Short mmCIF file of C-alpha atoms in Angstrom, two decimals:
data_model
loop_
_atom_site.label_atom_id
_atom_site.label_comp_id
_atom_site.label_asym_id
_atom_site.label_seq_id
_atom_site.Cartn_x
_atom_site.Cartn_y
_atom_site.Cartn_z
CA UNK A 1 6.41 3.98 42.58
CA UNK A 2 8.31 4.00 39.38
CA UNK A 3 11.88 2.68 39.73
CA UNK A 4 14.64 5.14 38.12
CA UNK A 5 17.08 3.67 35.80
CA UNK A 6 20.52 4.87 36.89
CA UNK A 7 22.48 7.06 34.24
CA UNK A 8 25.73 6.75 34.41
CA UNK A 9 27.11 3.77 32.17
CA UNK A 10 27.49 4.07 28.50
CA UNK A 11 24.61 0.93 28.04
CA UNK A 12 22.57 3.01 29.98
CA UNK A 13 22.91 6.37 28.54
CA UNK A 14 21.59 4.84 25.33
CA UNK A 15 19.04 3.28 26.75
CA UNK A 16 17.87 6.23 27.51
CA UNK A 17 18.73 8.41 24.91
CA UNK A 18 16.27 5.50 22.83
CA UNK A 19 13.58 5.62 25.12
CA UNK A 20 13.25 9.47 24.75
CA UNK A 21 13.94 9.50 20.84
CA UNK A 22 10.91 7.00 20.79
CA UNK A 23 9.09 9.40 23.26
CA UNK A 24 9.55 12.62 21.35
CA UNK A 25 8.74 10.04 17.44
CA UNK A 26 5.26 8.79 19.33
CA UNK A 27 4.55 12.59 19.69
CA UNK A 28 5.76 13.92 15.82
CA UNK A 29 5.05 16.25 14.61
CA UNK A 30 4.09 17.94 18.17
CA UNK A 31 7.30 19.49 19.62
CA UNK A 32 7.48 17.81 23.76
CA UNK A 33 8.51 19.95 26.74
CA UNK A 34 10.87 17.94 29.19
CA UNK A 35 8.24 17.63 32.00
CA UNK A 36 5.86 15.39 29.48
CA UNK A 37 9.18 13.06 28.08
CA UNK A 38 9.54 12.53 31.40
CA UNK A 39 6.03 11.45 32.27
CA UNK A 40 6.26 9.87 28.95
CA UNK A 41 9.79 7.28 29.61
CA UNK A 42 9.46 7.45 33.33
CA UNK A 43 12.69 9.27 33.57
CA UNK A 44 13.73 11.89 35.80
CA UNK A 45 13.99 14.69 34.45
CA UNK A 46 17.81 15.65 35.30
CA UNK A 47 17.97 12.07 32.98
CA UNK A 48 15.83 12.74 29.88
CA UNK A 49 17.70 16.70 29.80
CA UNK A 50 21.04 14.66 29.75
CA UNK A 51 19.22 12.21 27.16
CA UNK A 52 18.15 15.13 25.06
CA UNK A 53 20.94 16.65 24.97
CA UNK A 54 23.09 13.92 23.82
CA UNK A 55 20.39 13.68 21.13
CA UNK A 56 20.34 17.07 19.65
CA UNK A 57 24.39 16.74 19.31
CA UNK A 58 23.93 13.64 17.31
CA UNK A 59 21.42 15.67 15.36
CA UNK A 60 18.11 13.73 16.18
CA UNK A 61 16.51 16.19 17.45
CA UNK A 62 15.63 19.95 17.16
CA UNK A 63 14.98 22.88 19.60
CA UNK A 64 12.01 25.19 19.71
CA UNK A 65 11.71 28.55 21.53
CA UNK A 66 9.50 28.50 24.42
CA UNK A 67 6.11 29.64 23.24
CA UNK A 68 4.66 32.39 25.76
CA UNK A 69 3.32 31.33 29.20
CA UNK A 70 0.68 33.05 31.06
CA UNK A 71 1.97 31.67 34.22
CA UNK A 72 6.00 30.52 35.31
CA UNK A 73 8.28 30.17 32.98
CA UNK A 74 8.23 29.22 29.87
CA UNK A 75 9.41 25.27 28.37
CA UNK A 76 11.67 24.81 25.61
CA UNK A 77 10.29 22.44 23.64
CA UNK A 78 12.08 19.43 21.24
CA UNK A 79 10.92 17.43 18.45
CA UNK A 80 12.52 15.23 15.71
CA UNK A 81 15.22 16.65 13.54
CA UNK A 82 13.14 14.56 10.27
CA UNK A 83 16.25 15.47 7.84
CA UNK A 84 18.35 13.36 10.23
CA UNK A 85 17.35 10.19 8.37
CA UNK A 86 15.28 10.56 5.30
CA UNK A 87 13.51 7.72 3.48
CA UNK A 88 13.07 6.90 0.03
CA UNK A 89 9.62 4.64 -1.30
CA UNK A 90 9.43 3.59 -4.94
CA UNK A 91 5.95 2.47 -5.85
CA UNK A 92 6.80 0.38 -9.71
CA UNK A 93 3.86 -0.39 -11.72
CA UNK A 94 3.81 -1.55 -15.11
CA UNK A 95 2.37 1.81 -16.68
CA UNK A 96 3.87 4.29 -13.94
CA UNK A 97 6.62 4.66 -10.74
CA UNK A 98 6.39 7.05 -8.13
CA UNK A 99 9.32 8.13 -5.89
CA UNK A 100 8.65 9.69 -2.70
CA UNK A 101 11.24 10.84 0.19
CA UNK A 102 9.97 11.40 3.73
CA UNK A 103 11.82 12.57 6.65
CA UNK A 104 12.16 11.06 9.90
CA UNK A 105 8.86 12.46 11.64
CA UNK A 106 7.26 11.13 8.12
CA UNK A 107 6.51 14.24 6.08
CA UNK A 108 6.62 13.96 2.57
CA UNK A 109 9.99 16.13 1.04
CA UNK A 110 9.30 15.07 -2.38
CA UNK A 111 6.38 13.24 -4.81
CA UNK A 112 7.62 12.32 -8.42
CA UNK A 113 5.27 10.46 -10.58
CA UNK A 114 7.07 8.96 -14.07
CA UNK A 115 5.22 7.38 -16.83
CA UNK A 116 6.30 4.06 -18.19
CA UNK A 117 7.28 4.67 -22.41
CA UNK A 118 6.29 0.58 -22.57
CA UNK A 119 5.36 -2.14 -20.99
CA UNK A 120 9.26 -3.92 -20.62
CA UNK A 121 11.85 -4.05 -17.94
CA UNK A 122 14.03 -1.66 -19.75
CA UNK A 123 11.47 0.94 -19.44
CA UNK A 124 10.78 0.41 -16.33
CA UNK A 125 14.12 0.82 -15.25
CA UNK A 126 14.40 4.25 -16.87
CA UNK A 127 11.35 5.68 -15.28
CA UNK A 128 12.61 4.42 -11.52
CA UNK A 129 16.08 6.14 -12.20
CA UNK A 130 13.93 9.47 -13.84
CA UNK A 131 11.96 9.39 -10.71
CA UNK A 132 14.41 8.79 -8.44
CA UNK A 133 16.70 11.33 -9.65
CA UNK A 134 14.46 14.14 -9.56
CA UNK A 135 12.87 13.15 -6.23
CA UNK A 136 16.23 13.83 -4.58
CA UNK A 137 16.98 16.58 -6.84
CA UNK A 138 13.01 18.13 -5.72
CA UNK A 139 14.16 17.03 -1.85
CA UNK A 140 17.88 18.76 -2.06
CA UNK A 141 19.51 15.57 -1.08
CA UNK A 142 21.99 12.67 -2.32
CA UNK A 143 21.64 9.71 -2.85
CA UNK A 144 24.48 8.52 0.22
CA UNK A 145 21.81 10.74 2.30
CA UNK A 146 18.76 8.67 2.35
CA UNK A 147 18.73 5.98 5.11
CA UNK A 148 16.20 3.32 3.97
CA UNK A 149 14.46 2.03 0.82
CA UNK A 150 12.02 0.33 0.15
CA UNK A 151 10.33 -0.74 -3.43
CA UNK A 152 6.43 -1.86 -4.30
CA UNK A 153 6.86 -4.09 -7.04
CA UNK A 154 3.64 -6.08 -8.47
CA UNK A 155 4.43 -9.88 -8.51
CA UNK A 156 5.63 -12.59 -6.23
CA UNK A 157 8.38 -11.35 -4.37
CA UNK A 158 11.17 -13.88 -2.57
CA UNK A 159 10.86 -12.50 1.18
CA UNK A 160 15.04 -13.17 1.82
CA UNK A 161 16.73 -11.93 -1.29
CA UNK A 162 13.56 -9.10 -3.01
CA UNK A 163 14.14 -11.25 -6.26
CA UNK A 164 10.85 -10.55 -8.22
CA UNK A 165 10.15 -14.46 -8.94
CA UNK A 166 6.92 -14.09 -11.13
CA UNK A 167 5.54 -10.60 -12.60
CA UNK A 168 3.24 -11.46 -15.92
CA UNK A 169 2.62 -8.44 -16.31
CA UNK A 170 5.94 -6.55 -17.05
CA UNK A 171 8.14 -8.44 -19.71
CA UNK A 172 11.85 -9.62 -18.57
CA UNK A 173 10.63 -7.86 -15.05
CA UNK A 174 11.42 -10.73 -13.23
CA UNK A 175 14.79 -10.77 -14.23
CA UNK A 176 16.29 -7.66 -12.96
CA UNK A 177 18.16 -7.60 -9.39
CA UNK A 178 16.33 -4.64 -8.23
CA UNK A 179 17.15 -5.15 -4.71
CA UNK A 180 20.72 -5.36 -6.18
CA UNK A 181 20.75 -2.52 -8.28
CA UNK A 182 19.34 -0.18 -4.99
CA UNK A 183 21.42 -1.27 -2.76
CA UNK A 184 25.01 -0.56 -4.88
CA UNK A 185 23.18 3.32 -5.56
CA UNK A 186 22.27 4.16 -2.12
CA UNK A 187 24.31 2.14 -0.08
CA UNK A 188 21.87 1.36 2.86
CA UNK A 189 18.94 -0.75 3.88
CA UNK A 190 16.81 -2.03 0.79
CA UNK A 191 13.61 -3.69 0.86
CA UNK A 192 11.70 -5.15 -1.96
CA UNK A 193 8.72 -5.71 -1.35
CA UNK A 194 4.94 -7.20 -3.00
CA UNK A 195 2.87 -4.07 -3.79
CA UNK A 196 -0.62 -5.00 -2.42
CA UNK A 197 1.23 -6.45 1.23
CA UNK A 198 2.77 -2.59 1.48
CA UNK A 199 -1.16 -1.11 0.76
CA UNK A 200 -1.75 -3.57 3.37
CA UNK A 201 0.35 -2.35 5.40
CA UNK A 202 -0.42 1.28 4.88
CA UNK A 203 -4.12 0.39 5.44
CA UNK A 204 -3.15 -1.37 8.98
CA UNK A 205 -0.79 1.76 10.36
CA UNK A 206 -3.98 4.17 9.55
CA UNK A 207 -6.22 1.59 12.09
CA UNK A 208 -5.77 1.30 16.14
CA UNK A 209 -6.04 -1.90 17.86
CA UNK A 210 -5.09 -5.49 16.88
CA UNK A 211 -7.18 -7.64 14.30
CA UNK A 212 -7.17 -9.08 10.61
CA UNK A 213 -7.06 -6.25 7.91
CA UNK A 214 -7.63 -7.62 4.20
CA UNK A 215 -6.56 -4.94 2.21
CA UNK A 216 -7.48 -5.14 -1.83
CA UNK A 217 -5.78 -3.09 -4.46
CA UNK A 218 -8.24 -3.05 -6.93
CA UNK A 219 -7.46 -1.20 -10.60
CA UNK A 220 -6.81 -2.94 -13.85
CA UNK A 221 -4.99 -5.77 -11.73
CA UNK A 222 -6.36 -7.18 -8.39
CA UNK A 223 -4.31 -8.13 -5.34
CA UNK A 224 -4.37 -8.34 -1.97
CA UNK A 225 -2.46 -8.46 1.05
CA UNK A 226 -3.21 -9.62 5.31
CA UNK A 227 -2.12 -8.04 7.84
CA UNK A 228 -3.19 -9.84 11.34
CA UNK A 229 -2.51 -8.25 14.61
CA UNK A 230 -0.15 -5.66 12.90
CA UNK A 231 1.98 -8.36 10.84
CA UNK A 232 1.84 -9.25 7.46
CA UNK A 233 1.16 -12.89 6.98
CA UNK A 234 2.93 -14.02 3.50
CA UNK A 235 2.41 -17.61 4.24
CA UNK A 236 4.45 -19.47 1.48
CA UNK A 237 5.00 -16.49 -0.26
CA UNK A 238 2.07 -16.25 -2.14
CA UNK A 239 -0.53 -14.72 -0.05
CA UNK A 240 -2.76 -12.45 -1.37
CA UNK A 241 -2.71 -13.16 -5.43
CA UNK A 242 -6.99 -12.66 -5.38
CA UNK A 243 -6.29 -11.96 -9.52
CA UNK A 244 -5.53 -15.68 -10.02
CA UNK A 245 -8.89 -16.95 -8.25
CA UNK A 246 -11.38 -18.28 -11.00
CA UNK A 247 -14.93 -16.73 -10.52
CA UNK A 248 -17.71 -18.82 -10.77
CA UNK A 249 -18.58 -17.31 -13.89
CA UNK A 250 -15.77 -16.39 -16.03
CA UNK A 251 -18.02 -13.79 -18.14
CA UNK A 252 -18.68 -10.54 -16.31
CA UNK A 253 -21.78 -9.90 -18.36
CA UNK A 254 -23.25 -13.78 -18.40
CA UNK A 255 -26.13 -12.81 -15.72
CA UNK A 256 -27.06 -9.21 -17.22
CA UNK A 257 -30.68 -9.51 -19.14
CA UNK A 258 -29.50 -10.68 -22.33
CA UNK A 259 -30.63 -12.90 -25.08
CA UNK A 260 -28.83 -15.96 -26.77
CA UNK A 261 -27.46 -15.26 -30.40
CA UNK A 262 -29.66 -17.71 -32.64
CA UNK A 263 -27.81 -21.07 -33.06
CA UNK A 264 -26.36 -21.02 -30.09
CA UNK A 265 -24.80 -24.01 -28.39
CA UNK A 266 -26.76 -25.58 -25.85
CA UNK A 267 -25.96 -24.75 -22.26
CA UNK A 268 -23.79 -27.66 -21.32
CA UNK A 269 -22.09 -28.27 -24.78
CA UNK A 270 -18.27 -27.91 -24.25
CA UNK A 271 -16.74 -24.51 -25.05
CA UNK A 272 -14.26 -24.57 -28.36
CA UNK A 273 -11.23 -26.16 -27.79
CA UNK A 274 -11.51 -27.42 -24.59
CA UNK A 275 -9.00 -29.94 -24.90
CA UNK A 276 -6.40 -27.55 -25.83
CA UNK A 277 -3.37 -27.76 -23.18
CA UNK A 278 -3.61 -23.54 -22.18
CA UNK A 279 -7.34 -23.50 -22.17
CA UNK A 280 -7.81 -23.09 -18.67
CA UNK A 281 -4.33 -21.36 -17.82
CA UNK A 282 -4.22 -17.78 -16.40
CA UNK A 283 -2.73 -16.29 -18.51
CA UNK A 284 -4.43 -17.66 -21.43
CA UNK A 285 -5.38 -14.77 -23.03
CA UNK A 286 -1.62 -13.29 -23.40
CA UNK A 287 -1.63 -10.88 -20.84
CA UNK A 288 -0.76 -12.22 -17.58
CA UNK A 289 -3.78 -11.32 -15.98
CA UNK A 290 -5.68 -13.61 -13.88
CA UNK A 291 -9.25 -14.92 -13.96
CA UNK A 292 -10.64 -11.80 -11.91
CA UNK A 293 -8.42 -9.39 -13.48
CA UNK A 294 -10.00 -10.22 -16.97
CA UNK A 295 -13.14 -10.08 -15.31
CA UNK A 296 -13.87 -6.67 -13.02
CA UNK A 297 -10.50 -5.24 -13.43
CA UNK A 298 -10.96 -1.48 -14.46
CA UNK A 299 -10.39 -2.19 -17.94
CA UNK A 300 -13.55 -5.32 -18.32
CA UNK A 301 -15.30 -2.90 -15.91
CA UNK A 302 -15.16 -0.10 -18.54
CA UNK A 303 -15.95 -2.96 -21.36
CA UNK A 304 -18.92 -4.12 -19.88
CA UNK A 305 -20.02 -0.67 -19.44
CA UNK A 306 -19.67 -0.14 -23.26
CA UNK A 307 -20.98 -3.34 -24.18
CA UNK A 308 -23.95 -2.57 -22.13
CA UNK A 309 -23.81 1.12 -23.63
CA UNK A 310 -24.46 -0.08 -27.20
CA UNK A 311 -27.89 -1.92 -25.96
CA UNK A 312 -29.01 1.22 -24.10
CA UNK A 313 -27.51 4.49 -25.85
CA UNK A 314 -30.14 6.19 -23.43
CA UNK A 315 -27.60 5.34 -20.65
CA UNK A 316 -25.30 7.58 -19.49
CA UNK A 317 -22.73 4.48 -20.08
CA UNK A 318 -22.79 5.66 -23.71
CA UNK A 319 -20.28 8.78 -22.26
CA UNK A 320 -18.38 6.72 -20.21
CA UNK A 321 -14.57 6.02 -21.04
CA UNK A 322 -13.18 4.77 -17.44
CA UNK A 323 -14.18 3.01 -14.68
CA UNK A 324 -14.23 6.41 -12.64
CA UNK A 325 -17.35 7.29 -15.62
CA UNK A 326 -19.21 4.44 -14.63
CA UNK A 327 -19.76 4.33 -11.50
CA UNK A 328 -20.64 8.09 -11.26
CA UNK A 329 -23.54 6.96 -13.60
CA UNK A 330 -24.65 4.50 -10.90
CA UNK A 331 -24.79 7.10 -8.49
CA UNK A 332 -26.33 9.30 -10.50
CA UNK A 333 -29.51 7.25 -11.10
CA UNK A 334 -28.77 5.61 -14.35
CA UNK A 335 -30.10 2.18 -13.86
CA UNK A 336 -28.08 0.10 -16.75
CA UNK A 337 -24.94 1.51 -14.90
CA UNK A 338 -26.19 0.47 -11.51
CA UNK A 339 -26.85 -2.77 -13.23
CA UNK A 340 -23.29 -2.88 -14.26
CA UNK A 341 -21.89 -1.74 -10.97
CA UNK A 342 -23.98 -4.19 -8.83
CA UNK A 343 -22.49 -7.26 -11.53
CA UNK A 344 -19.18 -6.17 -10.62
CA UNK A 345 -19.74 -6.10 -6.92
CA UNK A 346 -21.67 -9.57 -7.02
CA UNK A 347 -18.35 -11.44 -8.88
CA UNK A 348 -15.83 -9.88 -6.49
CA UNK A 349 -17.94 -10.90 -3.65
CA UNK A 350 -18.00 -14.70 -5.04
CA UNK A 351 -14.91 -14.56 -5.30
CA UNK A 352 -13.75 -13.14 -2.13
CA UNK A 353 -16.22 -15.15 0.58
CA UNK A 354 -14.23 -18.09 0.19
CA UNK A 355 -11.34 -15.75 1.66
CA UNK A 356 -13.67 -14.21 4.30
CA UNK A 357 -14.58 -17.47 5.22
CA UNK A 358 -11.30 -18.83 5.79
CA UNK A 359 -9.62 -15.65 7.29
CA UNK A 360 -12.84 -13.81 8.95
CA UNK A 361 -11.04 -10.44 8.66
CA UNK A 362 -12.18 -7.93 10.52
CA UNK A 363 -12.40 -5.41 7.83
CA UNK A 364 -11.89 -5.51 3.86
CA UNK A 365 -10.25 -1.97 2.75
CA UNK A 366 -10.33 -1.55 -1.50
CA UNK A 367 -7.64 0.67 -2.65
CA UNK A 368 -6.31 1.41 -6.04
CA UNK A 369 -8.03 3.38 -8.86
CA UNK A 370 -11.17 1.80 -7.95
CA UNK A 371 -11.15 3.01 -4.25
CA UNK A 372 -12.54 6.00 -5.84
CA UNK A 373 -15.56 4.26 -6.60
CA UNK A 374 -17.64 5.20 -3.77
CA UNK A 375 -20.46 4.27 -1.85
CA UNK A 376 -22.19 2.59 -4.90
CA UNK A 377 -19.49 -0.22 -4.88
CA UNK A 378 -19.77 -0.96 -1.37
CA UNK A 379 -23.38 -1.14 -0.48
CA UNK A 380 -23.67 -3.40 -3.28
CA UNK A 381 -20.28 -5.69 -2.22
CA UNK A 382 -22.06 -5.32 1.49
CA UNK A 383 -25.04 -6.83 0.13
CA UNK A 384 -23.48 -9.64 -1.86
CA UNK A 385 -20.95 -10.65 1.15
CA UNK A 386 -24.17 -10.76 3.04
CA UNK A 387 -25.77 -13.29 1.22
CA UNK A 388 -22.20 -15.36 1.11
CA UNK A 389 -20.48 -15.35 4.82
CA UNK A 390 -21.23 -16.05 8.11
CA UNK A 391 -20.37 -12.65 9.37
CA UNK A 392 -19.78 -10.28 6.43
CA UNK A 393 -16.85 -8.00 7.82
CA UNK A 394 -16.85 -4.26 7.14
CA UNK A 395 -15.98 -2.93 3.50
CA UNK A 396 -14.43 0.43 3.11
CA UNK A 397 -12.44 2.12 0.39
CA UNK A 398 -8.86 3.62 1.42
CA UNK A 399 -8.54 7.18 1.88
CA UNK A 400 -5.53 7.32 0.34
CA UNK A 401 -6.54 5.73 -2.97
CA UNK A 402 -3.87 5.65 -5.36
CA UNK A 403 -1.28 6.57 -3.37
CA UNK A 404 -1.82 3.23 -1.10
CA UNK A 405 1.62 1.97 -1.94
CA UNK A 406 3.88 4.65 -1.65
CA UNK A 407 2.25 5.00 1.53
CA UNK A 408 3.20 1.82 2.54
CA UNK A 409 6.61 2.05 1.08
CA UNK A 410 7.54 4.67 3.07
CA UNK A 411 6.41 3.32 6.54
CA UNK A 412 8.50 0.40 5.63
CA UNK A 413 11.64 2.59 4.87
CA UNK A 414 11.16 4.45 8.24
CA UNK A 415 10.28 1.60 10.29
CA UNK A 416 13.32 -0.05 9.14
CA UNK A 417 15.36 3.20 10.10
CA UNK A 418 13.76 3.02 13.45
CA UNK A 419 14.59 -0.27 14.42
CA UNK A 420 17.86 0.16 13.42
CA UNK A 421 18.01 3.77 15.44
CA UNK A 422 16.63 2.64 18.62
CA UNK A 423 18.82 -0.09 18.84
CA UNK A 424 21.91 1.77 18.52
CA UNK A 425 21.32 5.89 19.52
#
């Protein structure tokens, strides 16, 4: 027999009133009658009708005419009031920024997508405040409305203060108090936050059950992030940077059929300047990419493809001008792009096993531009991780592509509001 929790104190009223709030959020968007909150919270029901009612004068929650009953009388029915909190996500890249505000029971009000003019802080800046501004404009709301924040930002993020310690790829990024510069507009929670842990995160929330999620955002930079049992693991703060690991072999096209140029250097003859101090650095080249960035990020994918196109103008490679082009080849038969495709899938393997190995994640989810990729990138990662762990874990690509982050960014922002709502309704 299930032991009532007595009503009458003010600690107790909200107790209640937070149990049925969570009752009637576990059941969004699906308006709840008072006989199921009940079964739901273990309430009586004299208790959750006090409990809602307190609720729908703080403006949490809504009421819905009964709908027509065959039999008795009909329920009124109650579900969340999502304008009573909403949320705003900011997903910063260095060539674009989406804003997107989400209500409390998590429906998207407003999507606003911003180009980046060029590839500096300043820029930046201007697209998240263009974005911004005409999310809320697009949503009806002000800024002193929205509840929570929460920012993707590529880089190594400081977990206490959301200072953007290391981001190679956007000039003078680094130095701009974003956190800061949120949190004196809106005037309420702000997170910062890595960009591949919220796609992480966003991957984890679509899953059931506990277990080790590596989730890869995979486009013309490569990250990653871990979630295990529903946490995100940071460890020192820079879990997850997969673009910095070296593959085994640096050149994407070294193991296609190929001949050597005449003269060559013999094979173990040191490359030119090998002594030179910023040889072997990552960012060697002068664009802060990593090792695996420069070699199967969407941009080397699409210059292997035309590299490969120029030996075999037969191929449909010859037509293609993105990533997106080339694998559609693969699956459409064309054997120099399935030759391409299965390269790419054999370095990321290589380079991710030692990660399986270590971690033994349950599943690998790819999202990102590449997540569009399809089934011709994964039976051919499948393959490779075969050959390379002990027990390959399964590889899918995210259903929400692209729009990963934001995802993520938002579940942040409304977790956060939760917390904070439970604690004090």
């Amino acid at each position: 027999m299930t032991e009532e929790r007595p009503a009458g104190t003010p600690v107790l009223r909200r107790m209640n009133r937070a149990a049925v709030l969570d009752a009637v959020r576990r059941r969004a968007p699906e308006p709840v009658r008072l006989a199921e909150l009940s079964r739901l919270t273990e309430l009586t029901r004299p208790t959750v009708a006090q409990a809602v009612e307190d609720l729908l004068a703080a403006g949490w929650l809504r009421q819905h005419a009964p709908r027509p009953a065959t039999v008795g009388r009909p329920a009124t029915r109650f579900s969340l009031n999502g304008r009573a909190a909403p949320v705003l996500g900011l997903d910063v890249g260095p060539h674009t920024v989406t804003a997107g505000i989400a209500d409390l029971a998590g429906e998207r009000l407003a999507v606003i997508r911003r180009t980046v003019g060029r590839r500096s802080a300043r820029h930046l800046l201007e697209a998240v405040d263009e974005a911004t501004d005409e999310a809320l404009a697009t949503a009806g709301l002000a800024a002193e409305q929205i509840t929570a924040v929460t920012a993707a930002t590529p880089g190594i993020v400081e977990e206490t203060t959301g200072r953007v310690l290391f981001v190679p790829s956007v000039p003078g990024w680094s130095e701009i108090d974003l956190a800061g510069r949120l949190r004196a507009r809106f005037r309420c929670a702000v997170t910062v936050e890595n960009d591949a842990n919220l796609a992480a995160l966003a991957a984890a929330h679509q899953r059931t059950g506990a277990g080790t999620l590596l989730a890869v955002q995979w486009g013309e930079r490569l990250g990653a992030g871990v979630v295990i049992d529903g946490r995100l693991h940071r460890g020192a703060g820079q879990a997850g940077e997969i673009g910095f690991i070296r593959p085994v072999d640096n050149l994407p096209d070294a193991n296609l059929p190929d001949t050597d140029p005449p003269n060559a250097d013999p094979p173990n003859a040191d490359p030119p300047n090998a002594d030179a101090p910023d040889a072997d650095l990552p960012d060697a080249a002068g664009d802060g990419r990593g090792p695996l960035e420069r070699a199967i990020g969407a941009e080397a994918i699409v210059n292997l493809a035309r590299r490969r196109a120029a030996e075999h103008p037969e191929s449909g490679l010859a037509r293609a001008t993105d990533a997106a082009a080339v694998f559609a080849a693969a699956a459409g038969g064309d054997p120099i792009a399935a030759e391409v495709v299965d390269r790419v899938a054999a370095v990321f393997a290589e380079a991710i096993a030692p990660v399986v190995l270590v971690l033994s994640p349950h599943v690998i989810v790819i999202g990102g531009g590449i997540a569009r990729a399809g089934a011709v990138l994964l039976d051919a990662i499948a393959r490779h991780l075969e050959d390379l762990t002990l027990a390959p874990p399964s590889v899918e690509l995210s259903e929400l592509a692209e729009g990963t982050v934001l995802t993520g960014a938002i579940q942040m922002a409304l977790d956060e509001v939760w917390r904070d709502t439970l604690a004090v309704c």
